[in-house]
CSV table of C-alpha atoms in Angstrom, one decimal:
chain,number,residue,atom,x,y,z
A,1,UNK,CA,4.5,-1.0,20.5
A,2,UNK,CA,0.8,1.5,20.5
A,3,UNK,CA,-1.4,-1.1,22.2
A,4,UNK,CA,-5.5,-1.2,20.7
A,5,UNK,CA,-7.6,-3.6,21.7
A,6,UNK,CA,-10.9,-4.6,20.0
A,7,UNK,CA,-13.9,-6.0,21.2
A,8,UNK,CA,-15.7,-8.5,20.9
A,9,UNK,CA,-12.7,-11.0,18.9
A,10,UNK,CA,-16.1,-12.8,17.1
A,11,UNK,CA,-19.3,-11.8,16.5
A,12,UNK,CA,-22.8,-13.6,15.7
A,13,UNK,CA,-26.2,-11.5,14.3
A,14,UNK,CA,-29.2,-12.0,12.3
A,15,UNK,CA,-29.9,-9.5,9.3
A,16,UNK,CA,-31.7,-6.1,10.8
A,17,UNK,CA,-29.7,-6.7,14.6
A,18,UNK,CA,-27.8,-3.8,16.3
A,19,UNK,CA,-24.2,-4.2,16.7
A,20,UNK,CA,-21.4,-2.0,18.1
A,21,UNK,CA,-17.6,-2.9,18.1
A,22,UNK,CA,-15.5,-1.4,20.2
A,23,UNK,CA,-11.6,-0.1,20.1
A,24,UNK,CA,-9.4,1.4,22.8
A,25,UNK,CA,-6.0,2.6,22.2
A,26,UNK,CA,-3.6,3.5,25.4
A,27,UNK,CA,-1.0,5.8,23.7
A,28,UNK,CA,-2.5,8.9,23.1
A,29,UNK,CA,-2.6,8.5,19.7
A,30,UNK,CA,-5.3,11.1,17.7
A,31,UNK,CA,-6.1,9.1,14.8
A,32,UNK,CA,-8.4,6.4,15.0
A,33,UNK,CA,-9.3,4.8,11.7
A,34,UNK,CA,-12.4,1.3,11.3
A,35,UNK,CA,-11.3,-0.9,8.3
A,36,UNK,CA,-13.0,-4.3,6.8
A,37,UNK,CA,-11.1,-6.7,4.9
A,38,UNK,CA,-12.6,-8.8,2.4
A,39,UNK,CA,-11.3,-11.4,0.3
A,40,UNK,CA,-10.5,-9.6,-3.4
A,41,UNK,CA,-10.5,-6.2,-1.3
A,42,UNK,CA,-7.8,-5.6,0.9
A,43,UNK,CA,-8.7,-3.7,3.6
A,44,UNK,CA,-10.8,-0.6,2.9
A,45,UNK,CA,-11.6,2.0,5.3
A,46,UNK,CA,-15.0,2.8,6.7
A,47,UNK,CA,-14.5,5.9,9.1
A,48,UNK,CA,-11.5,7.5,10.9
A,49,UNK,CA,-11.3,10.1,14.0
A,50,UNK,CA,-8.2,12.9,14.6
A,51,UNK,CA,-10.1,13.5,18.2
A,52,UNK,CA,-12.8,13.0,20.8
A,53,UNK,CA,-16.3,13.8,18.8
A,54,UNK,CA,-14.7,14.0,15.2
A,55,UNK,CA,-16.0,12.0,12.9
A,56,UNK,CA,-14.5,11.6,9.3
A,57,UNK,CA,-16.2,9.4,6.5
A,58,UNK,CA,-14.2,6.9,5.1
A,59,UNK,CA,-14.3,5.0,1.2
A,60,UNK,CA,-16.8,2.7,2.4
A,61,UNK,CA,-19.0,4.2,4.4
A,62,UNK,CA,-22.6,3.1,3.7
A,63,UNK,CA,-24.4,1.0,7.0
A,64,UNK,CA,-22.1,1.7,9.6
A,65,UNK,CA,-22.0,4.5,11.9
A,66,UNK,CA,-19.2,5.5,14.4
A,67,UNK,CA,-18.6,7.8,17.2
A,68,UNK,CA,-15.5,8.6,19.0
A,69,UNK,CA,-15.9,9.7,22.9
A,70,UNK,CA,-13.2,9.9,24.1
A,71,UNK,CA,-9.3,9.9,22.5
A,72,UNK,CA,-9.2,6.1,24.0
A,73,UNK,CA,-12.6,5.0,22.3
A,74,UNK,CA,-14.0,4.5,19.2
A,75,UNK,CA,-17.3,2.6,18.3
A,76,UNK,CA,-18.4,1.4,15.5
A,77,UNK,CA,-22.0,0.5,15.1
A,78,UNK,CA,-24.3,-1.4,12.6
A,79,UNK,CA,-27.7,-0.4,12.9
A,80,UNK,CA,-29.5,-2.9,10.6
A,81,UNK,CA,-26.6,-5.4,10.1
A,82,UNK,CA,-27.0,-7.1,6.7
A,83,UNK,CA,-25.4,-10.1,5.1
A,84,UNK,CA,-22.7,-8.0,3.2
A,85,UNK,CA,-21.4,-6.8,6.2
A,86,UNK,CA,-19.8,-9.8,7.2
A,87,UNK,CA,-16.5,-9.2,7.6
A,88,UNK,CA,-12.9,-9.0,9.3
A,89,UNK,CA,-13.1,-5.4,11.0
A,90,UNK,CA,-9.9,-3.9,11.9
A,91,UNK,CA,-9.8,-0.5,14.1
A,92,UNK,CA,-5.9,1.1,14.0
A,93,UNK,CA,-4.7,4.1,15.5
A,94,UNK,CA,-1.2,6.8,14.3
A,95,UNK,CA,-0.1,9.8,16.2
A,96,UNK,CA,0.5,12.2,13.2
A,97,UNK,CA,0.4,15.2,15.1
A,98,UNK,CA,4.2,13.7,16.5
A,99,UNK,CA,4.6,13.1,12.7
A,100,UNK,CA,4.5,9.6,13.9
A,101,UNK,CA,2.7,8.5,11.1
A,102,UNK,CA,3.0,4.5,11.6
A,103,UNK,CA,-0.4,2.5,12.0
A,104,UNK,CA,-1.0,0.1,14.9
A,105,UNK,CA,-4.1,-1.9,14.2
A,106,UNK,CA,-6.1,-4.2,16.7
A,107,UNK,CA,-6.3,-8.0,16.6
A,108,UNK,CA,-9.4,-7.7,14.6
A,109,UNK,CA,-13.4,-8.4,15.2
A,110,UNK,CA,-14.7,-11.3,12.7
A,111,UNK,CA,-18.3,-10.2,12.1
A,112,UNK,CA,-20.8,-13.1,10.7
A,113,UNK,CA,-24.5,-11.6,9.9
A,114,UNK,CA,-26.7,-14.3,9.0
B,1,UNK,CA,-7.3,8.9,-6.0
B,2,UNK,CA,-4.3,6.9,-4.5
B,3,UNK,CA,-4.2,3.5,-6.3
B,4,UNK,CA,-1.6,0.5,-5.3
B,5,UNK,CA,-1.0,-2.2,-7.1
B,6,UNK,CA,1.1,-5.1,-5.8
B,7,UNK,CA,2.6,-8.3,-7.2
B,8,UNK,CA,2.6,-10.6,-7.0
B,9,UNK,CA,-0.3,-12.1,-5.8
B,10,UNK,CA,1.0,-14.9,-4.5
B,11,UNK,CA,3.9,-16.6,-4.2
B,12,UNK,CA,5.3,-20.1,-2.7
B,13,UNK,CA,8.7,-20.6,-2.0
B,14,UNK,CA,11.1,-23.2,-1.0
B,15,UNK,CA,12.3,-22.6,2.4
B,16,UNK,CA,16.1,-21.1,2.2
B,17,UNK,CA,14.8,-18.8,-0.8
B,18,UNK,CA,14.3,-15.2,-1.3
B,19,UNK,CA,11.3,-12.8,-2.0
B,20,UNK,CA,11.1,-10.1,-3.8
B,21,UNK,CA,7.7,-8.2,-3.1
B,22,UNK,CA,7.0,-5.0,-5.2
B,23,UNK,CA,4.1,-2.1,-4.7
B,24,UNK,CA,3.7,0.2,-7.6
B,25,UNK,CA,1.8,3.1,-7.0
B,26,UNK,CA,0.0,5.8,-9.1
B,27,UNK,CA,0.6,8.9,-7.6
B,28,UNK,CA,3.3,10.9,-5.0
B,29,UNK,CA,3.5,8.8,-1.6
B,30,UNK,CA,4.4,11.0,1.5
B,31,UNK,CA,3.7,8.2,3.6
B,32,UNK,CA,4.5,4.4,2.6
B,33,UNK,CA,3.8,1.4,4.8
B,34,UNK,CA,4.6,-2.3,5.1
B,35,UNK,CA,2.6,-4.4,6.7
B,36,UNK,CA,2.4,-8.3,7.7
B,37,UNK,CA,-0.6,-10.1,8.3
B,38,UNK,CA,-0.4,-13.4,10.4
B,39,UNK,CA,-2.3,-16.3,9.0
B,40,UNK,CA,-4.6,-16.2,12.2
B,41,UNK,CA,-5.3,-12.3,10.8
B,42,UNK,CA,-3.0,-10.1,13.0
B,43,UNK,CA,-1.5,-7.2,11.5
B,44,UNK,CA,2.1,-5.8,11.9
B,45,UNK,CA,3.5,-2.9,10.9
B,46,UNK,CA,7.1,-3.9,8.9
B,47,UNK,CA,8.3,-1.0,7.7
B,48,UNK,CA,7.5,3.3,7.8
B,49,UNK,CA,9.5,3.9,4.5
B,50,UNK,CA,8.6,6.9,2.5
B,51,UNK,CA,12.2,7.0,0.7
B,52,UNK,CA,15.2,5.0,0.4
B,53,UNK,CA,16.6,1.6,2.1
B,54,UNK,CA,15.6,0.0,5.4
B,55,UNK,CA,16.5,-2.8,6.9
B,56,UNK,CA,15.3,-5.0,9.7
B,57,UNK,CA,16.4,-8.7,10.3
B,58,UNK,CA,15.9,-10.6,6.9
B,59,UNK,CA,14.1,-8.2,5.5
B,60,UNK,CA,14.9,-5.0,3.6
B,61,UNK,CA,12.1,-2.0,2.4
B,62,UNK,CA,13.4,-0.2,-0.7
B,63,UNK,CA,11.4,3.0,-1.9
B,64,UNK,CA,12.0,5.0,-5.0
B,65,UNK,CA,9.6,7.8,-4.6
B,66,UNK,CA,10.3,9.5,-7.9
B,67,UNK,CA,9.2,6.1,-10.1
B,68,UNK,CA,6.8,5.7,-7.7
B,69,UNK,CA,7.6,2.2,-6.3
B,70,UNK,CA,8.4,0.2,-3.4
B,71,UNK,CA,9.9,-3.1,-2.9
B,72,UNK,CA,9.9,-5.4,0.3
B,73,UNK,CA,12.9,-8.6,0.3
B,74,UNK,CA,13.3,-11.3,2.3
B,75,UNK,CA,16.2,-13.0,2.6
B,76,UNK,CA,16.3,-16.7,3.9
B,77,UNK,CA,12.7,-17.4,3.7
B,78,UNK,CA,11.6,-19.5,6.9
B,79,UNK,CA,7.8,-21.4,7.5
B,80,UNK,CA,6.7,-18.3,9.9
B,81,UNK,CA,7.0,-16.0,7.1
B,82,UNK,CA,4.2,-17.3,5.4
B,83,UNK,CA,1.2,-14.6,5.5
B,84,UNK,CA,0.0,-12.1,3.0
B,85,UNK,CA,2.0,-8.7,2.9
B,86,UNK,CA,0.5,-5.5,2.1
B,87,UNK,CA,1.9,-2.0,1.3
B,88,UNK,CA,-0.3,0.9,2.2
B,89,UNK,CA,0.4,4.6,0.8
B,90,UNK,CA,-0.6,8.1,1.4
B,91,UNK,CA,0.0,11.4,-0.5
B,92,UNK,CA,0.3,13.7,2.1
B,93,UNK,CA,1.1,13.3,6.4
B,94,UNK,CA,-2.7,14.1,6.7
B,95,UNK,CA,-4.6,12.1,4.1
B,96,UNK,CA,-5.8,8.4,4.5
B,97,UNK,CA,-3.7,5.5,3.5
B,98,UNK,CA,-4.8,3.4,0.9
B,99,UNK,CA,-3.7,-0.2,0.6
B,100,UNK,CA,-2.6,-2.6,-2.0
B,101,UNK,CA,-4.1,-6.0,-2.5
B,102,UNK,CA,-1.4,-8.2,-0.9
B,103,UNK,CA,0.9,-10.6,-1.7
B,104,UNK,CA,0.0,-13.8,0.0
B,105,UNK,CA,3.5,-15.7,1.1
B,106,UNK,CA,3.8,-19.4,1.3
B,107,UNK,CA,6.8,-20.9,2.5
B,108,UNK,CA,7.3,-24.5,2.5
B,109,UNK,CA,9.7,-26.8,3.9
């Protein structure tokens, strides 16, 4: 089973504070994809990576940011967090190249801006 | 775009019963997922079934990619099942998947 690992597991801001989750995956895998999931919703995807300094924009991309560094990491980042970002974020990564096409996802981040 | 739509929303069953989950979607699925989602939020992947039958323990993934549905069963429904179940699809090996809505599980004793 792909290991990712998400940090931090819960997270506490004010409206306008700075926060950056973090994801590593330790397979190899070149697609990194951010989700939220909100009640009525699903999950819905914010941004996704096939590589180290791609970025792709997802269906919800509006007040989040992300950068991929390296094909273990991928950040997401608020920049002026607001109240309707609270959320369950997920970050999952395939390996379609392999035509592995299965998602793995982290345990999740639960995100609380105030 | 892609558009899933599962049902039902919910269900509650008796322990000892079975499930049948479906996820109808709106256009050709090269890709096709199951997932579970714990109660506590973790997320695990059931099924990779694009086409036809799969089986794994108490549950079976059917796929019929030509009426453009999928169908998850579970056999024997125990407590630990209980969670919400999503299918996720994609129309090509290199697009996004999108997900259905869920069907949140309850199984009581």
């Amino acid at each position: 089973e792909a290991a990712v690992t998400q940090s931090p597991r819960n997270k506490v801001t004010v409206t306008g504070g700075n926060v950056t989750l973090s994801c590593r995956q330790t397979n190899s895998h070149n697609y990194m994809y951010w989700y939220r999931q909100d009640t009525g919703h699903g999950l819905r995807l914010i941004h996704y990576s096939y590589g180290a300094g791609n970025l792709q924009i997802g269906d919800v991309p509006d007040g989040y940011k992300a950068t991929r560094t390296t094909q273990e990491d991928f950040f997401l980042l608020l920049e002026l967090a607001s109240p309707s970002q609270t959320s369950l974020y997920f970050c999952a990564s395939s390996d379609q190249q392999r035509g592995q096409n299965t998602l793995y996802f982290g345990a999740g981040t639960r995100l609380s801006v105030l | 775009g892609q558009q899933v739509q599962q049902s039902p929303a919910s269900l509650v069953l008796q322990e000892g019963e079975n499930a049948e989950l479906q996820c109808n979607f709106s256009s050709t699925a090269t890709r096709l997922q199951w997932f579970y989602q714990h109660p506590g939020g973790r997320l695990v992947s059931l099924f990779y079934n694009p086409s036809g039958t799969k089986h794994t323990g108490r549950l079976t993934s059917t796929t019929v990619t030509n009426e453009r549905r999928s169908s998850l069963h579970i056999s024997s429904s125990q407590t630990t099942d209980s969670g919400t179940y999503f299918c996720a699809i994609a129309s090509s090996s290199f697009s996004k998947l999108v997900f259905g809505q869920g069907t949140s599980l309850s199984v009581v004793p």
